[in-house]
Tab-separated table of C-alpha atoms in Angstrom:
chain	number	residue	atom	x	y	z
O	1	UNK	CA	-62.793	-76.704	-23.193
O	2	UNK	CA	-63.286	-73.108	-24.127
O	3	UNK	CA	-63.945	-72.164	-20.523
O	4	UNK	CA	-60.761	-73.923	-19.426
O	5	UNK	CA	-58.677	-72.010	-21.977
O	6	UNK	CA	-60.113	-68.689	-20.893
O	7	UNK	CA	-59.413	-69.459	-17.272
O	8	UNK	CA	-55.829	-70.451	-18.089
O	9	UNK	CA	-55.215	-67.297	-20.085
O	10	UNK	CA	-56.550	-65.114	-17.309
O	11	UNK	CA	-54.297	-66.869	-14.795
O	12	UNK	CA	-51.189	-66.311	-16.890
O	13	UNK	CA	-52.079	-62.692	-17.533
O	14	UNK	CA	-52.517	-62.000	-13.817
O	15	UNK	CA	-49.331	-63.664	-12.571
O	16	UNK	CA	-46.874	-62.293	-15.133
O	17	UNK	CA	-47.359	-58.554	-14.478
O	18	UNK	CA	-47.338	-59.165	-10.709
O	19	UNK	CA	-44.022	-61.031	-10.967
O	20	UNK	CA	-42.448	-58.211	-12.964
O	21	UNK	CA	-43.661	-55.555	-10.560
O	22	UNK	CA	-42.459	-57.542	-7.578
O	23	UNK	CA	-38.975	-57.887	-9.032
O	24	UNK	CA	-38.795	-54.163	-9.761
O	25	UNK	CA	-40.079	-53.306	-6.286
O	26	UNK	CA	-37.589	-55.577	-4.560
O	27	UNK	CA	-34.711	-54.151	-6.588
O	28	UNK	CA	-35.672	-50.560	-5.755
O	29	UNK	CA	-36.189	-51.287	-2.070
O	30	UNK	CA	-32.843	-53.043	-1.789
O	31	UNK	CA	-31.060	-50.126	-3.427
O	32	UNK	CA	-32.869	-47.631	-1.207
O	33	UNK	CA	-31.988	-49.460	2.001
O	34	UNK	CA	-28.384	-49.953	1.046
O	35	UNK	CA	-27.539	-46.344	0.349
O	36	UNK	CA	-30.161	-43.757	1.239
O	37	UNK	CA	-30.793	-45.188	4.699
O	38	UNK	CA	-27.316	-44.115	5.824
O	39	UNK	CA	-28.700	-40.625	6.237
O	40	UNK	CA	-32.363	-41.340	6.910
O	41	UNK	CA	-32.025	-43.508	10.028
O	42	UNK	CA	-30.035	-40.877	11.908
O	43	UNK	CA	-31.820	-37.810	10.567
O	44	UNK	CA	-33.585	-36.860	13.802
O	45	UNK	CA	-30.815	-37.884	16.221
O	46	UNK	CA	-28.406	-34.959	15.892
O	47	UNK	CA	-25.713	-37.136	14.369
O	48	UNK	CA	-26.505	-36.207	10.770
O	49	UNK	CA	-25.832	-32.538	11.505
O	50	UNK	CA	-22.577	-33.346	13.304
O	51	UNK	CA	-21.356	-35.733	10.611
O	52	UNK	CA	-22.896	-34.287	7.445
O	53	UNK	CA	-19.549	-33.166	6.016
O	54	UNK	CA	-18.203	-36.708	6.351
O	55	UNK	CA	-21.047	-38.114	4.266
O	56	UNK	CA	-19.935	-35.956	1.335
O	57	UNK	CA	-16.234	-36.779	1.466
O	58	UNK	CA	-14.614	-39.031	-1.112
O	59	UNK	CA	-13.626	-41.757	1.358
O	60	UNK	CA	-17.242	-42.160	2.508
O	61	UNK	CA	-18.489	-42.299	-1.071
O	62	UNK	CA	-15.835	-44.949	-1.671
O	63	UNK	CA	-17.186	-47.012	1.247
O	64	UNK	CA	-20.661	-46.943	-0.267
O	65	UNK	CA	-19.334	-47.830	-3.708
O	66	UNK	CA	-17.349	-50.790	-2.374
O	67	UNK	CA	-20.355	-52.098	-0.448
O	68	UNK	CA	-22.488	-51.759	-3.569
O	69	UNK	CA	-20.018	-53.660	-5.727
O	70	UNK	CA	-19.351	-56.442	-3.223
O	71	UNK	CA	-20.789	-59.902	-3.907
O	72	UNK	CA	-20.022	-61.048	-0.340
O	73	UNK	CA	-22.616	-61.508	2.382
O	74	UNK	CA	-22.175	-58.523	4.674
O	75	UNK	CA	-23.134	-57.993	8.317
O	76	UNK	CA	-24.984	-56.361	9.919
O	77	UNK	CA	-28.059	-56.057	7.701
O	78	UNK	CA	-28.386	-52.783	5.820
O	79	UNK	CA	-30.702	-50.935	8.159
O	80	UNK	CA	-28.628	-51.859	11.242
O	81	UNK	CA	-25.271	-50.493	10.068
O	82	UNK	CA	-25.920	-47.195	11.828
O	83	UNK	CA	-27.996	-48.604	14.706
O	84	UNK	CA	-25.578	-47.237	17.321
O	85	UNK	CA	-26.345	-43.684	16.190
O	86	UNK	CA	-30.030	-44.290	15.655
O	87	UNK	CA	-30.650	-45.710	19.140
O	88	UNK	CA	-28.407	-43.258	20.996
O	89	UNK	CA	-29.116	-39.657	19.930
O	90	UNK	CA	-26.257	-37.188	20.206
O	91	UNK	CA	-27.909	-35.094	22.929
O	92	UNK	CA	-28.363	-38.173	25.142
O	93	UNK	CA	-24.883	-39.647	24.630
O	94	UNK	CA	-22.814	-39.799	27.813
O	95	UNK	CA	-20.893	-43.108	27.651
O	96	UNK	CA	-19.022	-44.537	24.673
O	97	UNK	CA	-18.005	-48.212	24.561
O	98	UNK	CA	-15.759	-48.833	21.599
O	99	UNK	CA	-15.561	-52.170	19.799
O	100	UNK	CA	-13.568	-53.179	16.740
O	101	UNK	CA	-15.808	-54.741	14.069
O	102	UNK	CA	-19.190	-56.520	13.952
O	103	UNK	CA	-19.769	-60.191	14.664
O	104	UNK	CA	-19.171	-62.127	11.451
O	105	UNK	CA	-21.599	-65.043	11.828
O	106	UNK	CA	-25.274	-65.123	10.767
O	107	UNK	CA	-27.885	-63.415	12.966
O	108	UNK	CA	-25.341	-62.006	15.452
O	109	UNK	CA	-24.375	-58.485	14.342
O	110	UNK	CA	-26.924	-55.783	15.132
O	111	UNK	CA	-24.907	-52.586	14.678
O	112	UNK	CA	-24.013	-52.204	18.368
O	113	UNK	CA	-20.596	-53.099	19.768
O	114	UNK	CA	-20.636	-56.321	21.827
O	115	UNK	CA	-24.427	-56.672	21.493
O	116	UNK	CA	-26.305	-59.626	19.984
O	117	UNK	CA	-30.045	-60.184	19.428
O	118	UNK	CA	-31.860	-61.705	22.380
O	119	UNK	CA	-32.264	-65.129	20.730
O	120	UNK	CA	-28.495	-65.509	20.199
O	121	UNK	CA	-26.218	-67.118	22.784
O	122	UNK	CA	-24.259	-64.511	24.750
O	123	UNK	CA	-20.725	-64.342	23.244
O	124	UNK	CA	-17.705	-64.940	25.526
O	125	UNK	CA	-16.543	-61.305	25.647
O	126	UNK	CA	-20.006	-60.049	26.552
O	127	UNK	CA	-20.360	-62.805	29.126
O	128	UNK	CA	-17.192	-61.479	30.780
O	129	UNK	CA	-18.577	-57.941	30.671
O	130	UNK	CA	-21.648	-59.189	32.540
O	131	UNK	CA	-19.398	-60.921	35.100
O	132	UNK	CA	-17.527	-57.688	35.728
O	133	UNK	CA	-20.794	-55.765	36.146
O	134	UNK	CA	-21.913	-58.396	38.662
O	135	UNK	CA	-18.697	-58.041	40.670
O	136	UNK	CA	-18.656	-54.259	40.358
O	137	UNK	CA	-22.323	-53.421	40.955
O	138	UNK	CA	-23.866	-56.676	42.213
O	139	UNK	CA	-26.109	-56.882	39.138
O	140	UNK	CA	-26.935	-60.433	38.112
O	141	UNK	CA	-25.613	-61.410	34.668
O	142	UNK	CA	-28.209	-61.132	31.933
O	143	UNK	CA	-29.472	-64.239	30.177
O	144	UNK	CA	-29.437	-62.388	26.845
O	145	UNK	CA	-27.009	-60.074	25.074
O	146	UNK	CA	-29.314	-57.419	23.626
O	147	UNK	CA	-27.768	-54.135	24.794
O	148	UNK	CA	-30.344	-51.800	23.270
O	149	UNK	CA	-31.558	-50.707	26.736
O	150	UNK	CA	-28.053	-49.331	27.390
O	151	UNK	CA	-28.047	-47.498	24.057
O	152	UNK	CA	-31.403	-45.882	24.788
O	153	UNK	CA	-30.004	-44.513	28.063
O	154	UNK	CA	-27.111	-42.801	26.311
O	155	UNK	CA	-24.454	-45.487	25.817
O	156	UNK	CA	-23.004	-45.236	22.316
O	157	UNK	CA	-22.015	-48.808	21.440
O	158	UNK	CA	-19.720	-47.958	18.560
O	159	UNK	CA	-17.640	-50.317	16.478
O	160	UNK	CA	-14.631	-48.763	14.787
O	161	UNK	CA	-15.442	-50.759	11.637
O	162	UNK	CA	-19.153	-50.832	10.840
O	163	UNK	CA	-19.389	-53.780	8.430
O	164	UNK	CA	-17.808	-57.204	7.959
O	165	UNK	CA	-18.013	-60.105	5.509
O	166	UNK	CA	-19.493	-63.478	6.406
O	167	UNK	CA	-17.049	-65.470	8.578
O	168	UNK	CA	-14.178	-63.098	7.723
O	169	UNK	CA	-13.303	-61.045	10.828
O	170	UNK	CA	-11.705	-57.653	10.136
O	171	UNK	CA	-12.392	-58.133	6.413
O	172	UNK	CA	-13.465	-54.486	6.069
O	173	UNK	CA	-10.621	-52.945	8.041
O	174	UNK	CA	-9.309	-51.307	4.858
O	175	UNK	CA	-12.682	-50.107	3.619
O	176	UNK	CA	-12.357	-46.677	5.257
O	177	UNK	CA	-14.715	-46.969	8.230
O	178	UNK	CA	-11.989	-46.054	10.747
O	179	UNK	CA	-11.669	-42.622	9.163
O	180	UNK	CA	-15.362	-42.077	9.741
O	181	UNK	CA	-15.538	-43.424	13.303
O	182	UNK	CA	-12.294	-41.700	14.365
O	183	UNK	CA	-13.772	-38.423	13.156
O	184	UNK	CA	-16.955	-39.212	15.041
O	185	UNK	CA	-14.985	-39.764	18.275
O	186	UNK	CA	-13.063	-36.530	17.774
O	187	UNK	CA	-16.161	-34.460	17.000
O	188	UNK	CA	-18.231	-35.738	19.888
O	189	UNK	CA	-15.261	-35.185	22.205
O	190	UNK	CA	-15.052	-31.578	21.040
O	191	UNK	CA	-18.779	-30.865	21.060
O	192	UNK	CA	-19.577	-32.324	24.475
O	193	UNK	CA	-17.883	-32.349	27.882
O	194	UNK	CA	-18.072	-34.856	30.702
O	195	UNK	CA	-18.324	-38.020	28.622
O	196	UNK	CA	-17.105	-41.454	29.673
O	197	UNK	CA	-15.049	-43.440	27.170
O	198	UNK	CA	-14.482	-47.137	27.850
O	199	UNK	CA	-11.507	-48.358	25.831
O	200	UNK	CA	-10.852	-52.090	26.125
O	201	UNK	CA	-7.828	-53.715	24.522
O	202	UNK	CA	-4.877	-52.147	22.740
O	203	UNK	CA	-6.856	-51.331	19.617
O	204	UNK	CA	-9.426	-49.293	21.518
O	205	UNK	CA	-6.822	-47.731	23.801
O	206	UNK	CA	-5.213	-46.238	20.718
O	207	UNK	CA	-8.276	-44.019	20.292
O	208	UNK	CA	-7.437	-42.126	23.497
O	209	UNK	CA	-5.118	-39.970	21.388
O	210	UNK	CA	-8.232	-38.519	19.707
O	211	UNK	CA	-9.552	-37.134	23.011
O	212	UNK	CA	-8.764	-34.457	25.566
O	213	UNK	CA	-8.463	-36.230	28.920
O	214	UNK	CA	-9.195	-32.963	30.731
O	215	UNK	CA	-12.702	-32.876	29.273
O	216	UNK	CA	-13.717	-36.516	29.734
O	217	UNK	CA	-13.215	-39.647	31.801
O	218	UNK	CA	-11.149	-42.093	29.757
O	219	UNK	CA	-11.204	-45.609	31.193
O	220	UNK	CA	-8.759	-48.165	29.818
O	221	UNK	CA	-8.578	-51.904	30.457
O	222	UNK	CA	-7.649	-55.171	28.824
O	223	UNK	CA	-10.151	-56.578	26.367
O	224	UNK	CA	-12.960	-58.666	27.914
O	225	UNK	CA	-12.146	-61.530	25.561
O	226	UNK	CA	-11.203	-64.817	27.273
O	227	UNK	CA	-7.941	-64.557	25.313
O	228	UNK	CA	-6.910	-61.803	27.758
O	229	UNK	CA	-6.890	-64.458	30.512
O	230	UNK	CA	-9.100	-62.487	32.894
O	231	UNK	CA	-7.079	-59.265	32.810
O	232	UNK	CA	-10.316	-57.339	32.218
O	233	UNK	CA	-11.776	-58.349	35.578
O	234	UNK	CA	-11.525	-55.845	38.392
O	235	UNK	CA	-11.467	-52.751	36.186
O	236	UNK	CA	-14.676	-51.453	37.848
O	237	UNK	CA	-15.431	-49.261	34.852
O	238	UNK	CA	-19.181	-49.360	35.368
O	239	UNK	CA	-19.204	-47.982	38.899
O	240	UNK	CA	-16.536	-45.434	37.932
O	241	UNK	CA	-18.676	-44.290	35.028
O	242	UNK	CA	-21.741	-43.812	37.213
O	243	UNK	CA	-19.811	-41.874	39.866
O	244	UNK	CA	-18.413	-39.580	37.207
O	245	UNK	CA	-21.824	-39.015	35.635
O	246	UNK	CA	-23.362	-38.175	39.031
O	247	UNK	CA	-20.516	-35.778	39.830
O	248	UNK	CA	-21.259	-33.963	36.565
O	249	UNK	CA	-24.983	-33.707	37.237
O	250	UNK	CA	-26.020	-36.476	34.843
O	251	UNK	CA	-28.231	-39.472	35.448
O	252	UNK	CA	-26.250	-42.670	35.876
O	253	UNK	CA	-26.659	-45.714	33.648
O	254	UNK	CA	-28.753	-48.652	34.768
O	255	UNK	CA	-26.455	-51.467	33.679
O	256	UNK	CA	-29.035	-54.161	34.376
O	257	UNK	CA	-30.943	-55.550	31.402
O	258	UNK	CA	-34.657	-56.324	31.489
O	259	UNK	CA	-35.729	-59.849	30.744
O	260	UNK	CA	-36.766	-59.948	27.097
O	261	UNK	CA	-39.136	-62.363	25.401
O	262	UNK	CA	-37.202	-64.980	23.480
O	263	UNK	CA	-38.431	-65.959	20.023
């Protein structure tokens, strides 16, 4: 009996401190990811230097405070909020495709406009984008919707609003993200020349006012959503973009997507 008591005491003594440490560790890691990562993930991409003043402004601090205080489930996950900037460094950026806000269902949003992880069914708007690429460039539609290969070639897949609440589209439209992304569009338009901006739908078209059309190619079309009743088809934005890039001495975008392993 004595041996059993000793064994039991040792077991309790071992588990309790581990549980406390684990809770503290998880709390610290969550806090770190939620706030400090906003700068860390884009530190070596050139974006932090371009946007550093925005990070210190009151509206941006307000965004962080509101995210911290929210009890809602928010997409995308913390370390994907700035994925568009992380995957597409400033010096490589040559095409900008503007979306509105992230997908609002579980496992869909990944911080890139129109893109979904490779195990998620391709959404209707992205499916129509693939159809247009097929018609325009004779590239077979991809079986998956992971657009990271585009981002790594220099396509900035930027949503105007960078976060959203679970199953509540446009729920963060008043959070302040548009101030940040509008400034981003303006600054990149001023810093670089010869960029291609693809603006689909009235919301995105409104961002043309932030740009100098003499310095860039601004392509406008209806939104690829099925709700637009096919008005997006025939815009030929992808071939136009590549011709413009070639004419300005830049490498064109390979709009095909490699077959990825599905999990």
